[in-house]
Every structure is written in structure tokens, then in C-alpha cells.
Tab-separated table of C-alpha atoms and ligand atoms in Angstrom:
chain	number	residue	atom	x	y	z
A	1	MET	CA	-2.927	-16.829	-43.498
A	2	ILE	CA	0.150	-16.120	-41.314
A	3	GLN	CA	0.356	-13.237	-38.857
A	4	ALA	CA	3.443	-13.041	-36.726
A	5	LYS	CA	4.382	-10.307	-34.547
A	6	ASN	CA	7.429	-9.648	-32.325
A	7	LEU	CA	8.949	-13.096	-32.677
A	8	HIS	CA	12.025	-13.737	-30.527
A	9	LYS	CA	14.254	-16.861	-30.149
A	10	TYR	CA	17.145	-17.212	-27.717
A	11	TYR	CA	19.495	-20.238	-27.868
A	12	ASP	CA	20.991	-19.666	-24.486
A	13	LYS	CA	22.313	-16.102	-24.558
A	14	LEU	CA	22.392	-16.019	-28.378
A	15	HIS	CA	19.581	-13.818	-29.507
A	16	VAL	CA	18.666	-15.393	-32.954
A	17	LEU	CA	15.304	-13.798	-33.652
A	18	LYS	CA	15.106	-10.155	-32.654
A	19	GLY	CA	11.481	-9.420	-33.157
A	20	VAL	CA	10.367	-10.559	-36.533
A	21	ASP	CA	7.010	-9.335	-37.814
A	22	LEU	CA	5.484	-11.116	-40.877
A	23	HIS	CA	2.148	-11.136	-42.566
A	24	ILE	CA	1.560	-13.757	-45.350
A	25	GLU	CA	-1.733	-13.937	-47.425
A	26	LYS	CA	-3.271	-17.134	-48.590
A	27	GLY	CA	-2.093	-18.158	-51.887
A	28	GLU	CA	1.036	-16.011	-51.667
A	29	ILE	CA	4.524	-17.391	-52.376
A	30	VAL	CA	6.988	-15.630	-50.144
A	31	SER	CA	10.771	-16.245	-50.310
A	32	ILE	CA	13.082	-15.556	-47.510
A	33	VAL	CA	16.822	-14.949	-48.260
A	34	GLY	CA	19.702	-13.807	-46.214
A	35	ALA	CA	23.288	-14.703	-45.177
A	36	SER	CA	24.035	-17.927	-43.528
A	37	GLY	CA	23.475	-17.671	-39.729
A	38	ALA	CA	20.742	-14.814	-40.194
A	39	GLY	CA	18.104	-17.033	-38.466
A	40	LYS	CA	16.135	-18.175	-41.477
A	41	THR	CA	15.831	-21.826	-40.420
A	42	THR	CA	15.035	-20.721	-36.904
A	43	LEU	CA	12.202	-18.529	-38.130
A	44	LEU	CA	10.769	-21.166	-40.545
A	45	GLN	CA	10.921	-23.881	-37.567
A	46	ILE	CA	8.873	-21.470	-35.419
A	47	LEU	CA	6.407	-20.518	-38.049
A	48	GLY	CA	6.150	-24.293	-38.720
A	49	THR	CA	5.388	-24.962	-35.133
A	50	LEU	CA	8.455	-27.306	-34.895
A	51	ASP	CA	10.040	-24.779	-32.372
A	52	LYS	CA	8.671	-22.330	-30.031
A	53	PRO	CA	9.387	-18.688	-29.776
A	54	ASN	CA	10.477	-16.851	-26.566
A	55	VAL	CA	7.274	-14.943	-25.770
A	56	GLU	CA	7.772	-11.244	-24.975
A	57	ASN	CA	5.406	-8.247	-25.004
A	58	GLY	CA	3.172	-8.379	-28.108
A	59	THR	CA	4.477	-11.770	-29.412
A	60	GLU	CA	1.789	-13.372	-31.605
A	61	LEU	CA	1.532	-16.130	-34.072
A	62	GLN	CA	-1.521	-16.874	-35.861
A	63	ILE	CA	-1.813	-19.383	-38.708
A	64	ASP	CA	-4.906	-20.152	-40.656
A	65	GLY	CA	-6.965	-18.394	-37.928
A	66	GLU	CA	-5.460	-20.409	-35.106
A	67	ASN	CA	-3.639	-18.820	-32.183
A	68	ILE	CA	-0.585	-21.156	-32.197
A	69	LEU	CA	0.917	-19.984	-28.950
A	70	GLN	CA	-2.141	-21.105	-27.056
A	71	LEU	CA	-2.227	-24.698	-28.284
A	72	ASN	CA	-0.906	-27.528	-26.049
A	73	ASP	CA	1.622	-30.046	-27.537
A	74	LYS	CA	-1.072	-32.500	-28.417
A	75	ALA	CA	-3.159	-29.853	-30.293
A	76	LEU	CA	-0.110	-28.459	-31.876
A	77	SER	CA	0.929	-31.801	-33.253
A	78	ARG	CA	-2.449	-32.294	-34.812
A	79	PHE	CA	-2.500	-28.802	-36.204
A	80	ARG	CA	0.893	-29.367	-37.810
A	81	ASN	CA	-0.225	-32.702	-39.159
A	82	LEU	CA	-3.412	-31.368	-40.698
A	83	LYS	CA	-2.487	-27.807	-41.682
A	84	LEU	CA	1.196	-27.588	-42.471
A	85	GLY	CA	3.359	-29.187	-45.157
A	86	PHE	CA	7.254	-29.298	-44.925
A	87	ILE	CA	9.938	-29.625	-47.687
A	88	PHE	CA	13.537	-29.734	-46.445
A	89	GLN	CA	16.870	-29.504	-48.384
A	90	PHE	CA	17.460	-33.205	-47.801
A	91	HIS	CA	14.055	-34.796	-48.578
A	92	GLN	CA	13.873	-36.700	-45.175
A	93	LEU	CA	11.884	-39.582	-46.799
A	94	LEU	CA	11.848	-42.712	-44.784
A	95	PRO	CA	14.593	-44.972	-46.541
A	96	GLU	CA	12.794	-48.355	-45.839
A	97	PHE	CA	9.428	-47.300	-47.275
A	98	THR	CA	8.343	-46.890	-50.869
A	99	ALA	CA	7.515	-43.577	-52.399
A	100	LEU	CA	3.820	-44.425	-52.235
A	101	GLU	CA	4.156	-45.395	-48.433
A	102	ASN	CA	6.122	-42.193	-47.634
A	103	VAL	CA	3.457	-39.966	-49.258
A	104	CYS	CA	0.763	-41.747	-47.220
A	105	ILE	CA	2.265	-41.606	-43.713
A	106	PRO	CA	1.025	-38.077	-42.822
A	107	ALA	CA	-2.546	-39.087	-43.825
A	108	PHE	CA	-2.318	-42.205	-41.738
A	109	ILE	CA	-1.123	-40.235	-38.839
A	110	ALA	CA	-4.349	-38.068	-39.352
A	111	GLY	CA	-6.430	-41.225	-39.051
A	112	LYS	CA	-7.494	-41.436	-42.681
A	113	SER	CA	-8.376	-44.807	-44.193
A	114	LYS	CA	-5.964	-46.791	-46.187
A	115	SER	CA	-7.856	-46.999	-49.531
A	116	GLU	CA	-8.821	-43.249	-49.430
A	117	THR	CA	-5.190	-42.357	-48.808
A	118	GLU	CA	-3.646	-44.535	-51.302
A	119	ALA	CA	-5.915	-43.294	-53.929
A	120	GLU	CA	-5.050	-39.725	-53.108
A	121	ALA	CA	-1.260	-40.480	-52.891
A	122	LYS	CA	-1.397	-42.160	-56.269
A	123	ARG	CA	-3.280	-39.104	-57.698
A	124	LEU	CA	-0.620	-36.746	-56.277
A	125	LEU	CA	2.421	-38.928	-57.398
A	126	ASP	CA	0.811	-39.160	-60.921
A	127	TYR	CA	0.190	-35.407	-61.050
A	128	LEU	CA	3.972	-34.953	-60.168
A	129	GLY	CA	5.112	-37.290	-62.933
A	130	LEU	CA	6.059	-40.233	-60.720
A	131	SER	CA	3.328	-42.822	-61.363
A	132	HIS	CA	6.041	-45.251	-62.601
A	133	ARG	CA	8.077	-44.869	-59.501
A	134	ILE	CA	5.607	-45.388	-56.771
A	135	ASP	CA	6.832	-48.757	-55.607
A	136	HIS	CA	10.463	-47.585	-55.388
A	137	LYS	CA	12.300	-46.556	-52.278
A	138	PRO	CA	14.051	-43.415	-51.974
A	139	GLY	CA	17.429	-44.844	-52.650
A	140	GLU	CA	16.373	-45.843	-56.034
A	141	LEU	CA	15.130	-42.411	-57.108
A	142	SER	CA	16.988	-39.414	-58.323
A	143	GLY	CA	17.375	-36.207	-56.214
A	144	GLY	CA	14.621	-34.584	-58.319
A	145	GLU	CA	12.299	-37.508	-57.999
A	146	GLN	CA	12.975	-37.796	-54.239
A	147	GLN	CA	12.142	-34.195	-53.869
A	148	ARG	CA	8.876	-34.525	-55.777
A	149	VAL	CA	7.886	-37.377	-53.599
A	150	ALA	CA	8.581	-35.024	-50.541
A	151	VAL	CA	6.265	-32.471	-52.322
A	152	ALA	CA	3.612	-35.193	-52.659
A	153	ARG	CA	4.036	-35.989	-48.965
A	154	SER	CA	3.704	-32.372	-47.985
A	155	LEU	CA	0.457	-32.067	-50.060
A	156	ILE	CA	-1.215	-35.273	-48.853
A	157	ASN	CA	-3.333	-33.547	-46.018
A	158	LYS	CA	-4.100	-30.471	-48.246
A	159	PRO	CA	-2.233	-28.196	-45.920
A	160	ALA	CA	-2.828	-24.460	-45.566
A	161	VAL	CA	0.742	-23.625	-45.781
A	162	ILE	CA	3.863	-25.318	-47.126
A	163	PHE	CA	7.119	-24.372	-45.485
A	164	ALA	CA	10.310	-25.151	-47.577
A	165	ASP	CA	13.866	-24.745	-46.434
A	166	GLU	CA	16.398	-24.774	-49.178
A	167	PRO	CA	14.080	-27.108	-51.240
A	168	SER	CA	16.444	-27.026	-54.217
A	169	GLY	CA	19.748	-26.774	-52.401
A	170	ASN	CA	20.695	-30.349	-53.088
A	171	LEU	CA	19.502	-30.468	-56.921
A	172	ASP	CA	21.087	-29.993	-60.238
A	173	THR	CA	20.000	-26.936	-62.122
A	174	VAL	CA	17.196	-28.640	-64.357
A	175	SER	CA	15.681	-30.414	-61.430
A	176	ALA	CA	15.833	-27.224	-59.339
A	177	GLU	CA	14.070	-25.409	-62.052
A	178	ASN	CA	11.243	-28.013	-62.367
A	179	LEU	CA	10.655	-28.001	-58.724
A	180	HIS	CA	10.445	-24.211	-58.684
A	181	GLN	CA	7.983	-24.367	-61.559
A	182	LEU	CA	5.920	-26.940	-59.610
A	183	PHE	CA	5.633	-24.561	-56.566
A	184	PHE	CA	3.935	-21.947	-58.974
A	185	LYS	CA	1.851	-24.560	-60.621
A	186	LEU	CA	0.530	-25.656	-57.239
A	187	ARG	CA	-0.094	-22.137	-56.208
A	188	ASP	CA	-1.826	-21.284	-59.599
A	189	GLU	CA	-4.075	-24.415	-59.598
A	190	PHE	CA	-4.812	-24.887	-55.799
A	191	GLY	CA	-4.109	-21.501	-54.219
A	192	GLN	CA	-1.482	-23.200	-52.158
A	193	THR	CA	0.447	-20.688	-49.980
A	194	PHE	CA	4.343	-21.229	-49.684
A	195	VAL	CA	6.979	-19.806	-47.466
A	196	ILE	CA	10.443	-20.748	-48.956
A	197	VAL	CA	13.829	-20.096	-47.576
A	198	THR	CA	16.209	-20.177	-50.423
A	199	HIS	CA	19.731	-19.277	-51.679
A	200	ASN	CA	18.541	-19.785	-55.182
A	201	GLU	CA	18.287	-16.148	-56.547
A	202	GLU	CA	16.087	-17.096	-59.467
A	203	LEU	CA	13.441	-18.724	-57.214
A	204	ALA	CA	13.796	-15.947	-54.633
A	205	ASN	CA	12.984	-13.465	-57.353
A	206	MET	CA	10.198	-15.411	-58.907
A	207	ALA	CA	8.313	-15.216	-55.539
A	208	ASP	CA	5.509	-12.697	-55.032
A	209	ARG	CA	7.526	-11.233	-52.326
A	210	LYS	CA	11.097	-11.512	-51.315
A	211	LEU	CA	12.012	-10.965	-47.813
A	212	VAL	CA	15.577	-10.322	-46.851
A	213	MET	CA	16.539	-11.538	-43.272
A	214	SER	CA	19.446	-9.956	-41.622
A	215	ASP	CA	20.800	-10.622	-38.098
A	216	GLY	CA	17.557	-11.885	-36.798
A	217	LEU	CA	15.355	-9.360	-38.404
A	218	ILE	CA	13.270	-8.765	-41.512
A	219	PRO	CA	13.383	-5.010	-41.841
B	1	LIG	N1	19.488	-25.577	-31.802
B	1	LIG	C1	20.444	-24.583	-31.687
B	1	LIG	N2	21.113	-24.242	-30.560
B	1	LIG	C2	21.988	-23.203	-30.544
B	1	LIG	N3	22.171	-22.393	-31.557
B	1	LIG	C3	21.575	-22.582	-32.678
B	1	LIG	C4	20.642	-23.565	-32.897
B	1	LIG	N4	19.991	-23.448	-34.085
B	1	LIG	C5	20.673	-22.447	-34.622
B	1	LIG	N5	21.411	-21.915	-33.803
B	1	LIG	C6	22.247	-20.764	-34.130
B	1	LIG	O1	21.309	-19.624	-34.527
B	1	LIG	C7	21.878	-18.781	-35.525
B	1	LIG	C8	20.908	-18.900	-36.799
B	1	LIG	O2	20.688	-20.067	-37.320
B	1	LIG	P1	19.835	-20.550	-38.422
B	1	LIG	O3	18.502	-20.152	-38.107
B	1	LIG	O4	20.194	-21.906	-38.721
B	1	LIG	O5	20.319	-19.579	-39.667
B	1	LIG	P2	20.173	-19.713	-41.077
B	1	LIG	O6	19.153	-20.657	-41.576
B	1	LIG	O7	19.792	-18.230	-41.613
B	1	LIG	O8	21.507	-19.874	-41.774
B	1	LIG	C9	23.198	-19.430	-35.954
B	1	LIG	O9	24.098	-18.639	-35.196
B	1	LIG	C10	23.234	-20.723	-35.326
B	1	LIG	O10	24.436	-21.244	-34.990
B	2	LIG	MG1	19.255	-22.582	-42.632
């Protein structure tokens, strides 16, 4: 599903990724842990096509069979919209839109019809136990509910991979545990692939594979 080779990233003279190699199978849940500043977010942003690596000899990035480094910006945006889902520490829902509208937005960007999209968004919100909250705005939802709306939004276009950066970093223990169980349920039921950066040891250890990042490398 993901094949990355010799990924480098410089911010000016700061060498943040120093040649990361990574191979992730479809349906795998991989956790990435490591000290603050190790480069985890930078790596996730590059795997998620939100940022670009510095290309060196042998640098490669393939996701779901697509050679990411050869896509122009327009093709990259479309690929990201259709194939990738994102869950961040702070849900990044749009505050002036309802839960239902937030979930629908990536599908509208993909050009899907309103009726088809709303039906699918309602189905997802229902599946995530939020059918009674669909008309509420993020500010009226608990942290755990907001994060489940963000999960529904990440799923609306049936992505090949979901990237999560500290998804439970802002949640209480019970909401965090529920969110973690949800990831595994989504994997078991739909074969969803996850790459999760986390400081939560329990989540990191539940994953199929735990990768430890240190000083810009995954040894
Ligand atoms: N946009 C940026 N510009 C300059 N330096 C950055 C930028 N983003 C991250 N860094 C630096 O890159 C290093 C790795 O950051 P990051 O990937 O956020 O680490 P982590 O997520 O593991 O804590 C840090 O030293 C950070 O200060
Ligand atoms: Mg980070």
C-alpha cells in the first residue's frame, strides 16, 4: 500500500528526515512513536502528500500503486482527496458547519452528488454512534464526539490509507480508548489501512507494527 524509500527532508539547513524507508501493507495498522522533534509529523505530512520530500538518489514514494513524486499539484490534490484520509490531534473540523456538513465536504470536493453524499455521511455518523448529533456544530460536541466526526470525514471518500497524527492526544482516557478500538474495528470490517503517530503507549502497542523514529530515521 505504501512504499517509501530514502525519504529526506530539509528545513533550510535542518536535516529532519535522513533517509526513511517504509513499507506498509494493505490493512495494516502501523504506529510510529519517538521523541518530540524526531520528525514524525514531518514524515506523516510527506506520506500524506501534504508536504514534499527532498529528492535524492533512490528517493521513492508509492501509495496505492501511484508514483506520488511524479504527480503535478492538481493530480496530487485529487489523489489526496480521493485516496487519503486524515485525523489530527485537534480535529480541524470547520466550526461554522454542522457535523453532517463537515463529513460531506471531502465528497463534495470530489464532485459527488448531494443526496448520495448525505446518505453516506449519515450512514457513517450512525455507524460511529453519532446519529443524534448530526445537526450540531463542533463547538456543541464533546472532544470524543468531535474526533469521531473527524473519523467519519476521513472515511467519506473510502480512502486507501488513513493518516493520524496524535489522534487521541487531546482526549480523556475513555474517549481515547474508544477511538483506538474504532480504528481496529474499521480495519477488521473494511480492511482499512492506518498509519498512526502517537504518544499513547497502549495504542502504539496494539498496532500490528510499532516503528520507533529517532533523529530522522526509522532504523
Ligand atoms: N515547517 C518547519 N520549518 C522549520 N522547521 C520545522 C518545520 N516543521 C518541523 N520543523 C522542525 O523539524 C523537526 C521535526 O519536527 P516534527 O516532524 O514536527 O517532529 P515530531 O512530530 O516528531 O515532534 C523539529 O526540529 C522541528 O522544529
Ligand atoms: Mg508531531
